[in-house]
mmCIF file of N, CA and C in Angstrom:
data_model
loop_
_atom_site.group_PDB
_atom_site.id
_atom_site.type_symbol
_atom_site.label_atom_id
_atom_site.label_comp_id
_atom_site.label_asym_id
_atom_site.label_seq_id
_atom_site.Cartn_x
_atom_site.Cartn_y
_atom_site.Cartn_z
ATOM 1 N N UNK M 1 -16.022 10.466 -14.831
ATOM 2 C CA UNK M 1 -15.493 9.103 -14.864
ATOM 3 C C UNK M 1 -16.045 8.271 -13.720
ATOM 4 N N UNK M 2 -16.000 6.915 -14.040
ATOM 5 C CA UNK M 2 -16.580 6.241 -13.081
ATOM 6 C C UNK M 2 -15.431 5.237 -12.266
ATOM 7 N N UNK M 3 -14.251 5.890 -11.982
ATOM 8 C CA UNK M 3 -13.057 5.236 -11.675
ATOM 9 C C UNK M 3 -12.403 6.071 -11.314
ATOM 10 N N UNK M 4 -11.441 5.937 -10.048
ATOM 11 C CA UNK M 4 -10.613 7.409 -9.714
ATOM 12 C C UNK M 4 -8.536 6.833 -9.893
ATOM 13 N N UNK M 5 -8.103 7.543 -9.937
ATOM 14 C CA UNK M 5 -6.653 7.361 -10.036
ATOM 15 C C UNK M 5 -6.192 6.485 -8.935
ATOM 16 N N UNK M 6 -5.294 6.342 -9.676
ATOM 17 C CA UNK M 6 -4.149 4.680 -8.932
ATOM 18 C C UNK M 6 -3.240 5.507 -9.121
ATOM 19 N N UNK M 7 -1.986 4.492 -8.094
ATOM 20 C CA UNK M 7 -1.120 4.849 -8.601
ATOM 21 C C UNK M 7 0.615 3.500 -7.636
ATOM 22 N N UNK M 8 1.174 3.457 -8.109
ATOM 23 C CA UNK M 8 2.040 2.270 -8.302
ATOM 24 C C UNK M 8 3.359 2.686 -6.755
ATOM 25 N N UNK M 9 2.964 2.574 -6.068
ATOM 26 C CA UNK M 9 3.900 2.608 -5.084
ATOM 27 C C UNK M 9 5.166 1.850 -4.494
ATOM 28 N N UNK M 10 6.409 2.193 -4.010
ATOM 29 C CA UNK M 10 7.208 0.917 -3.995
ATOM 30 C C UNK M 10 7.792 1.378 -2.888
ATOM 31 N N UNK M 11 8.363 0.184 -2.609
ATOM 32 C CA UNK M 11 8.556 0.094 -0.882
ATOM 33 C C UNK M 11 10.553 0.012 -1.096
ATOM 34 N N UNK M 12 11.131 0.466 0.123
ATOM 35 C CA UNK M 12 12.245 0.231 0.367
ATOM 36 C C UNK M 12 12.653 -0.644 1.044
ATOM 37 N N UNK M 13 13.565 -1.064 0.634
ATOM 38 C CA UNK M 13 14.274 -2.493 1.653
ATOM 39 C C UNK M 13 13.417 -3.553 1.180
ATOM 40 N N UNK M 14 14.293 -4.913 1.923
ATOM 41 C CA UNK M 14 13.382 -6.004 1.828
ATOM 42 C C UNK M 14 12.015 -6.100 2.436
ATOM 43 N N UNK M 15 11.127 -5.884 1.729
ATOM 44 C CA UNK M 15 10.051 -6.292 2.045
ATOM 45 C C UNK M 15 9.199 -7.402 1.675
ATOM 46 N N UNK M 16 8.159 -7.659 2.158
ATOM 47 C CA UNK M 16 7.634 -9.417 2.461
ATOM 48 C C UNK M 16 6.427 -8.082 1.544
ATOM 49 N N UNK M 17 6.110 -8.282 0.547
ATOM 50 C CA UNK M 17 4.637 -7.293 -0.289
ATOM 51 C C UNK M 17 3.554 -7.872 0.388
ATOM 52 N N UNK M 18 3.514 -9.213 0.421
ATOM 53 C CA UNK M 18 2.414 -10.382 0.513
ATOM 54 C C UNK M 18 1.981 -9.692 1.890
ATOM 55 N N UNK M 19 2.797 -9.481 3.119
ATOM 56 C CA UNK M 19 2.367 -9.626 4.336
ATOM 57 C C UNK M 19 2.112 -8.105 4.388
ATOM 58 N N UNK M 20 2.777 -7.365 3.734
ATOM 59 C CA UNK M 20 2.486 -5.594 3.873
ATOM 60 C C UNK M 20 0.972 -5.730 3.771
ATOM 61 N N UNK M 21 0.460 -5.952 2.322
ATOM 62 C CA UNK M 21 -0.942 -5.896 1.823
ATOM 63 C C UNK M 21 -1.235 -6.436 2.981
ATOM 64 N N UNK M 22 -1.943 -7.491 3.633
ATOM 65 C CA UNK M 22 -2.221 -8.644 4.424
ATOM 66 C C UNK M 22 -2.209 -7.732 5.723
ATOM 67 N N UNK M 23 -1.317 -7.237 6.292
ATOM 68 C CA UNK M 23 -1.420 -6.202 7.554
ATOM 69 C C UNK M 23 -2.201 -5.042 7.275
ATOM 70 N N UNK M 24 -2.339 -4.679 6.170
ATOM 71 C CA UNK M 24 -2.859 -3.297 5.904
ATOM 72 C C UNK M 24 -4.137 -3.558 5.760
ATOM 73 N N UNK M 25 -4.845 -4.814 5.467
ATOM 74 C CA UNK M 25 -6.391 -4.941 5.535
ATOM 75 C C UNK M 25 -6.671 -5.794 6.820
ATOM 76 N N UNK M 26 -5.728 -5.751 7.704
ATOM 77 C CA UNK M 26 -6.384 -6.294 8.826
ATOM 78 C C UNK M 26 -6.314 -5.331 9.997
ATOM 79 N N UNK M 27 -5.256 -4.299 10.060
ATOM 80 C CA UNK M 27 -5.001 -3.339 10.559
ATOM 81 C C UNK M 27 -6.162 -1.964 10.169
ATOM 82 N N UNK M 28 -6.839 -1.878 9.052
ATOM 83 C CA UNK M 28 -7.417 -0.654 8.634
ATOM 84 C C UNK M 28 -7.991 -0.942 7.624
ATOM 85 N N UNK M 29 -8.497 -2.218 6.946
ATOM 86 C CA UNK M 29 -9.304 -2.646 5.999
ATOM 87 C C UNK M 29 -8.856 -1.588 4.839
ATOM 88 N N UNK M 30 -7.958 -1.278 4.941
ATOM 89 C CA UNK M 30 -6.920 -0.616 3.857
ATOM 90 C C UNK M 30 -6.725 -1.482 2.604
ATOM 91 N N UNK M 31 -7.446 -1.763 1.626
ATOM 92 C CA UNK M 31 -7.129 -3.031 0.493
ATOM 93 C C UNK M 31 -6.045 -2.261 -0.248
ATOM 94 N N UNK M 32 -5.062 -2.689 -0.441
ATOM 95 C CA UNK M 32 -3.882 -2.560 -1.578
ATOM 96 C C UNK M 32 -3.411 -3.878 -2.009
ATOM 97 N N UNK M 33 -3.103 -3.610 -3.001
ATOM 98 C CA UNK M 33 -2.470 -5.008 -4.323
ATOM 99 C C UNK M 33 -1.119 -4.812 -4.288
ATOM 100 N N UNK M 34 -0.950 -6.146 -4.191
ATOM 101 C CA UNK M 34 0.689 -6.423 -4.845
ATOM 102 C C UNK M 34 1.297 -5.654 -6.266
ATOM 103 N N UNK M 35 2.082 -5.427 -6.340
ATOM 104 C CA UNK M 35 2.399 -4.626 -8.240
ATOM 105 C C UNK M 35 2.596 -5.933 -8.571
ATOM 106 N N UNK M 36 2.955 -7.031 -8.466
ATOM 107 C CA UNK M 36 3.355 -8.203 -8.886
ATOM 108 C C UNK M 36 1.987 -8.639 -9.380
ATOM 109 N N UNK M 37 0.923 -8.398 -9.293
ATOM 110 C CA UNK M 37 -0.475 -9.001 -10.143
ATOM 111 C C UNK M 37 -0.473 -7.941 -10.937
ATOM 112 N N UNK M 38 0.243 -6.815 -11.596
ATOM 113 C CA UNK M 38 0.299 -5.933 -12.842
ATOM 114 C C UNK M 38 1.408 -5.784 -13.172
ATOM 115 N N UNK M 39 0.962 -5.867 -15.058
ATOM 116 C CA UNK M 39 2.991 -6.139 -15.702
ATOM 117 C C UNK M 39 3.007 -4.946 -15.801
ATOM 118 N N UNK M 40 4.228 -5.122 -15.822
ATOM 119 C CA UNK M 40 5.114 -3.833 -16.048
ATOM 120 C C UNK M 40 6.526 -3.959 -17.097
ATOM 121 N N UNK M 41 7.024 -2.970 -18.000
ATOM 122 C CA UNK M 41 7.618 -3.481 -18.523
ATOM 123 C C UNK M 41 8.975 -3.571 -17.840
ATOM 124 N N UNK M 42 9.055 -3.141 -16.483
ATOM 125 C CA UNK M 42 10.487 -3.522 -15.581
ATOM 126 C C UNK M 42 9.854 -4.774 -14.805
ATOM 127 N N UNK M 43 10.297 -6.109 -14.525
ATOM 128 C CA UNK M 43 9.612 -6.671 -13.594
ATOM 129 C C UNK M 43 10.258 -6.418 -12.418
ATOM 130 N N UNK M 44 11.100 -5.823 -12.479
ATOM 131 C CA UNK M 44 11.929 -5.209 -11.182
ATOM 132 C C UNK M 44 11.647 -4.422 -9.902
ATOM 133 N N UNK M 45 10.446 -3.283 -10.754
ATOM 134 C CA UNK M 45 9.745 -2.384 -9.892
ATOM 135 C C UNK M 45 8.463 -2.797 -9.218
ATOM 136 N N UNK M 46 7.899 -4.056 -9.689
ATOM 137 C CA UNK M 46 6.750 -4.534 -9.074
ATOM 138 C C UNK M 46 7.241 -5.662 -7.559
ATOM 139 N N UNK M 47 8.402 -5.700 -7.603
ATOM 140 C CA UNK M 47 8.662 -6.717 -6.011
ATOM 141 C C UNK M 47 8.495 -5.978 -4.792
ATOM 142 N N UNK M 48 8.603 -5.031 -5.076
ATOM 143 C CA UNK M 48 7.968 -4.267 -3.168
ATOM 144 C C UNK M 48 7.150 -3.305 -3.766
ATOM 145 N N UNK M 49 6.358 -3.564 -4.471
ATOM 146 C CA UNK M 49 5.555 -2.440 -4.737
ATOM 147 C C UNK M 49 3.796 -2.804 -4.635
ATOM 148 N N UNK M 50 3.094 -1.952 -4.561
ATOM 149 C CA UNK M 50 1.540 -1.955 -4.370
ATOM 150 C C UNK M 50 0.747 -1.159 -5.038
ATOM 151 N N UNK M 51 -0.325 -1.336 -5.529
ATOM 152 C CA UNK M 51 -1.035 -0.794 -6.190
ATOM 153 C C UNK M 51 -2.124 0.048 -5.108
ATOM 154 N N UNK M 52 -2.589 1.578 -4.868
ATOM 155 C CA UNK M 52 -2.822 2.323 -4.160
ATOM 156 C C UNK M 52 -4.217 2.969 -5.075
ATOM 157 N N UNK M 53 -5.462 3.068 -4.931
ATOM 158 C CA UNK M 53 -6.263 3.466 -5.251
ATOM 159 C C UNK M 53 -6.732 4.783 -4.659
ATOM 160 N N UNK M 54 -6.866 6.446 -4.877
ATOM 161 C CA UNK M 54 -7.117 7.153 -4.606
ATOM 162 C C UNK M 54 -8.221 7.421 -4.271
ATOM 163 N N UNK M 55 -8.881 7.377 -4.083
ATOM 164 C CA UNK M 55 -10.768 7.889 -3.927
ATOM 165 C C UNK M 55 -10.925 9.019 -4.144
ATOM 166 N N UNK M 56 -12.099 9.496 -4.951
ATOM 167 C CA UNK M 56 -12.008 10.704 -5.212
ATOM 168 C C UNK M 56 -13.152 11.713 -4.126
ATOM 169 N N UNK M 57 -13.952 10.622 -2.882
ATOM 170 C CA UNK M 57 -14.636 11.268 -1.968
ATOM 171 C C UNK M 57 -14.338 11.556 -0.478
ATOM 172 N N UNK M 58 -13.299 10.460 -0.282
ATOM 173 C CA UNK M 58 -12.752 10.610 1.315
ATOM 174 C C UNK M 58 -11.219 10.411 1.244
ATOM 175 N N UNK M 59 -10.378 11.185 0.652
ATOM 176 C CA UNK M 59 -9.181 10.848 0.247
ATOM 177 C C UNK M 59 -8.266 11.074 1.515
ATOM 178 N N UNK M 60 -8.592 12.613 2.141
ATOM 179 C CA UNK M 60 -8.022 13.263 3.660
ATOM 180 C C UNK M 60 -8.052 11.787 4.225
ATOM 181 N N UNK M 61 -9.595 11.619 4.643
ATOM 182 C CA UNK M 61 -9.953 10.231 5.665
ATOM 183 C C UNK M 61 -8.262 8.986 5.372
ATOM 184 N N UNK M 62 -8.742 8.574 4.264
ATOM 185 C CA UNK M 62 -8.066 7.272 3.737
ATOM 186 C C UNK M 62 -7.109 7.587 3.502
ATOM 187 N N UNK M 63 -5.991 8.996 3.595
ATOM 188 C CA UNK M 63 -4.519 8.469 3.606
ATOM 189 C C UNK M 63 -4.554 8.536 5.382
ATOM 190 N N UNK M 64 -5.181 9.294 6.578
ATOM 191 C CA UNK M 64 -4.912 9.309 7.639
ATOM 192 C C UNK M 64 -5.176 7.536 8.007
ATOM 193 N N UNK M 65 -6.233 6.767 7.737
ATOM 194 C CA UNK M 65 -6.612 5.641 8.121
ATOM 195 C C UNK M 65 -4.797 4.743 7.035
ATOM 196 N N UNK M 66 -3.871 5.021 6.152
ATOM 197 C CA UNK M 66 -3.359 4.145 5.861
ATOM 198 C C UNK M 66 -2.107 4.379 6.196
ATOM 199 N N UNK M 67 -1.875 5.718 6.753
ATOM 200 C CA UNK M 67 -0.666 6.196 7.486
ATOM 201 C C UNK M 67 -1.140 5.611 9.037
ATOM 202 N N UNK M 68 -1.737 5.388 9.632
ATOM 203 C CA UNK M 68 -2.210 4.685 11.051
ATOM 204 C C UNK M 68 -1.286 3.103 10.615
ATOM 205 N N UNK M 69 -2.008 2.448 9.410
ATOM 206 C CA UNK M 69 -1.523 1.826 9.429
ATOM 207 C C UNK M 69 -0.105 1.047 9.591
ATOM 208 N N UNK M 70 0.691 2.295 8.361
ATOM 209 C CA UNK M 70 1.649 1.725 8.120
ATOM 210 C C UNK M 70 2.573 1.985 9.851
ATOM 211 N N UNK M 71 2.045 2.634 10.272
ATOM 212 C CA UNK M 71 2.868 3.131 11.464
ATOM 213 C C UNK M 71 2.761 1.688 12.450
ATOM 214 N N UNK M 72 1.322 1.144 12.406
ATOM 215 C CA UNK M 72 1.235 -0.003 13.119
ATOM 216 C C UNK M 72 2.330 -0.834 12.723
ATOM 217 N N UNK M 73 2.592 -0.700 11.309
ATOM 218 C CA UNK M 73 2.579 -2.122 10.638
ATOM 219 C C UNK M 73 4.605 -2.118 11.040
ATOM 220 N N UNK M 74 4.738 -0.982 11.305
ATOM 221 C CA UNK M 74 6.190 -0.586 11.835
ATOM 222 C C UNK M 74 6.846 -0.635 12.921
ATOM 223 N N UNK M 75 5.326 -0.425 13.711
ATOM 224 C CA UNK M 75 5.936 -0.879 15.359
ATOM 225 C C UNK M 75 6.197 -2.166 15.700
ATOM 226 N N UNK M 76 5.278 -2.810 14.617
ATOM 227 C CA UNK M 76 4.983 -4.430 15.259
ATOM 228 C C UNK M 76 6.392 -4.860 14.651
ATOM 229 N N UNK M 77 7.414 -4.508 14.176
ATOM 230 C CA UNK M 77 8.208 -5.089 13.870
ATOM 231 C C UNK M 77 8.516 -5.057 12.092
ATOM 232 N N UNK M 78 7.576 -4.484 11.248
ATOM 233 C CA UNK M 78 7.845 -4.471 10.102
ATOM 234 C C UNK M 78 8.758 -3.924 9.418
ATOM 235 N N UNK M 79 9.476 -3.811 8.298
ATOM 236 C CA UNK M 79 10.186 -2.687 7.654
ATOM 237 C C UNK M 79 9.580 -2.306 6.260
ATOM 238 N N UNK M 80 9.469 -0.908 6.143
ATOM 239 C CA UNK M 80 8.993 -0.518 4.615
ATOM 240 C C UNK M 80 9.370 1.343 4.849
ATOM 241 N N UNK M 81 9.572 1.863 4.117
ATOM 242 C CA UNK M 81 9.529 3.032 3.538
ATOM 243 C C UNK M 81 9.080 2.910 2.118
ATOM 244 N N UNK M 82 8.908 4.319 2.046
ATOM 245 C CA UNK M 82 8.262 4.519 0.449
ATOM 246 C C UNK M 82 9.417 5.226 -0.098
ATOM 247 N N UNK M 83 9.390 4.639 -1.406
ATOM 248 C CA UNK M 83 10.236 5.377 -2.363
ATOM 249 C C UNK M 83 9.906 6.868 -3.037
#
């Protein structure tokens, strides 16, 4: 295949999605999507949620580079857990 697995992640608590994504590519050029730019048939589950692309060549690398992140993105004052 010429495409590797996704997969639909959602955040706990109030979260700002817009500014999660937005910290995560400025913090670690980490690109993740809003779930809110993909339907779903709950529109419920796409408000703190992100779309997460797996790689199928540096996957170790790129969850350590997006766990850096989120840790940044926690000190500075953010809130998110994963569901």
């Amino acid at each position: 295949p010429k495409a590797g697995c996704i997969g639909l992640m959602t955040l706990k608590g109030d979260v700002d999605i817009e500014t999660f994504v937005e910290k995560m590519i400025e913090f670690g050029s980490v690109m993740v999507l809003p779930g809110h730019l993909f339907p779903s048939v709950d529109s419920g589950c796409t408000r703190n949620s992100f779309r997460f692309g797996f790689g199928r060549h540096n996957f170790e690398e790129a969850m350590e580079v997006f766990s850096r992140c989120v840790r940044r993105y926690k000190n500075e004052g953010g809130s998110c857990r994963l569901t």
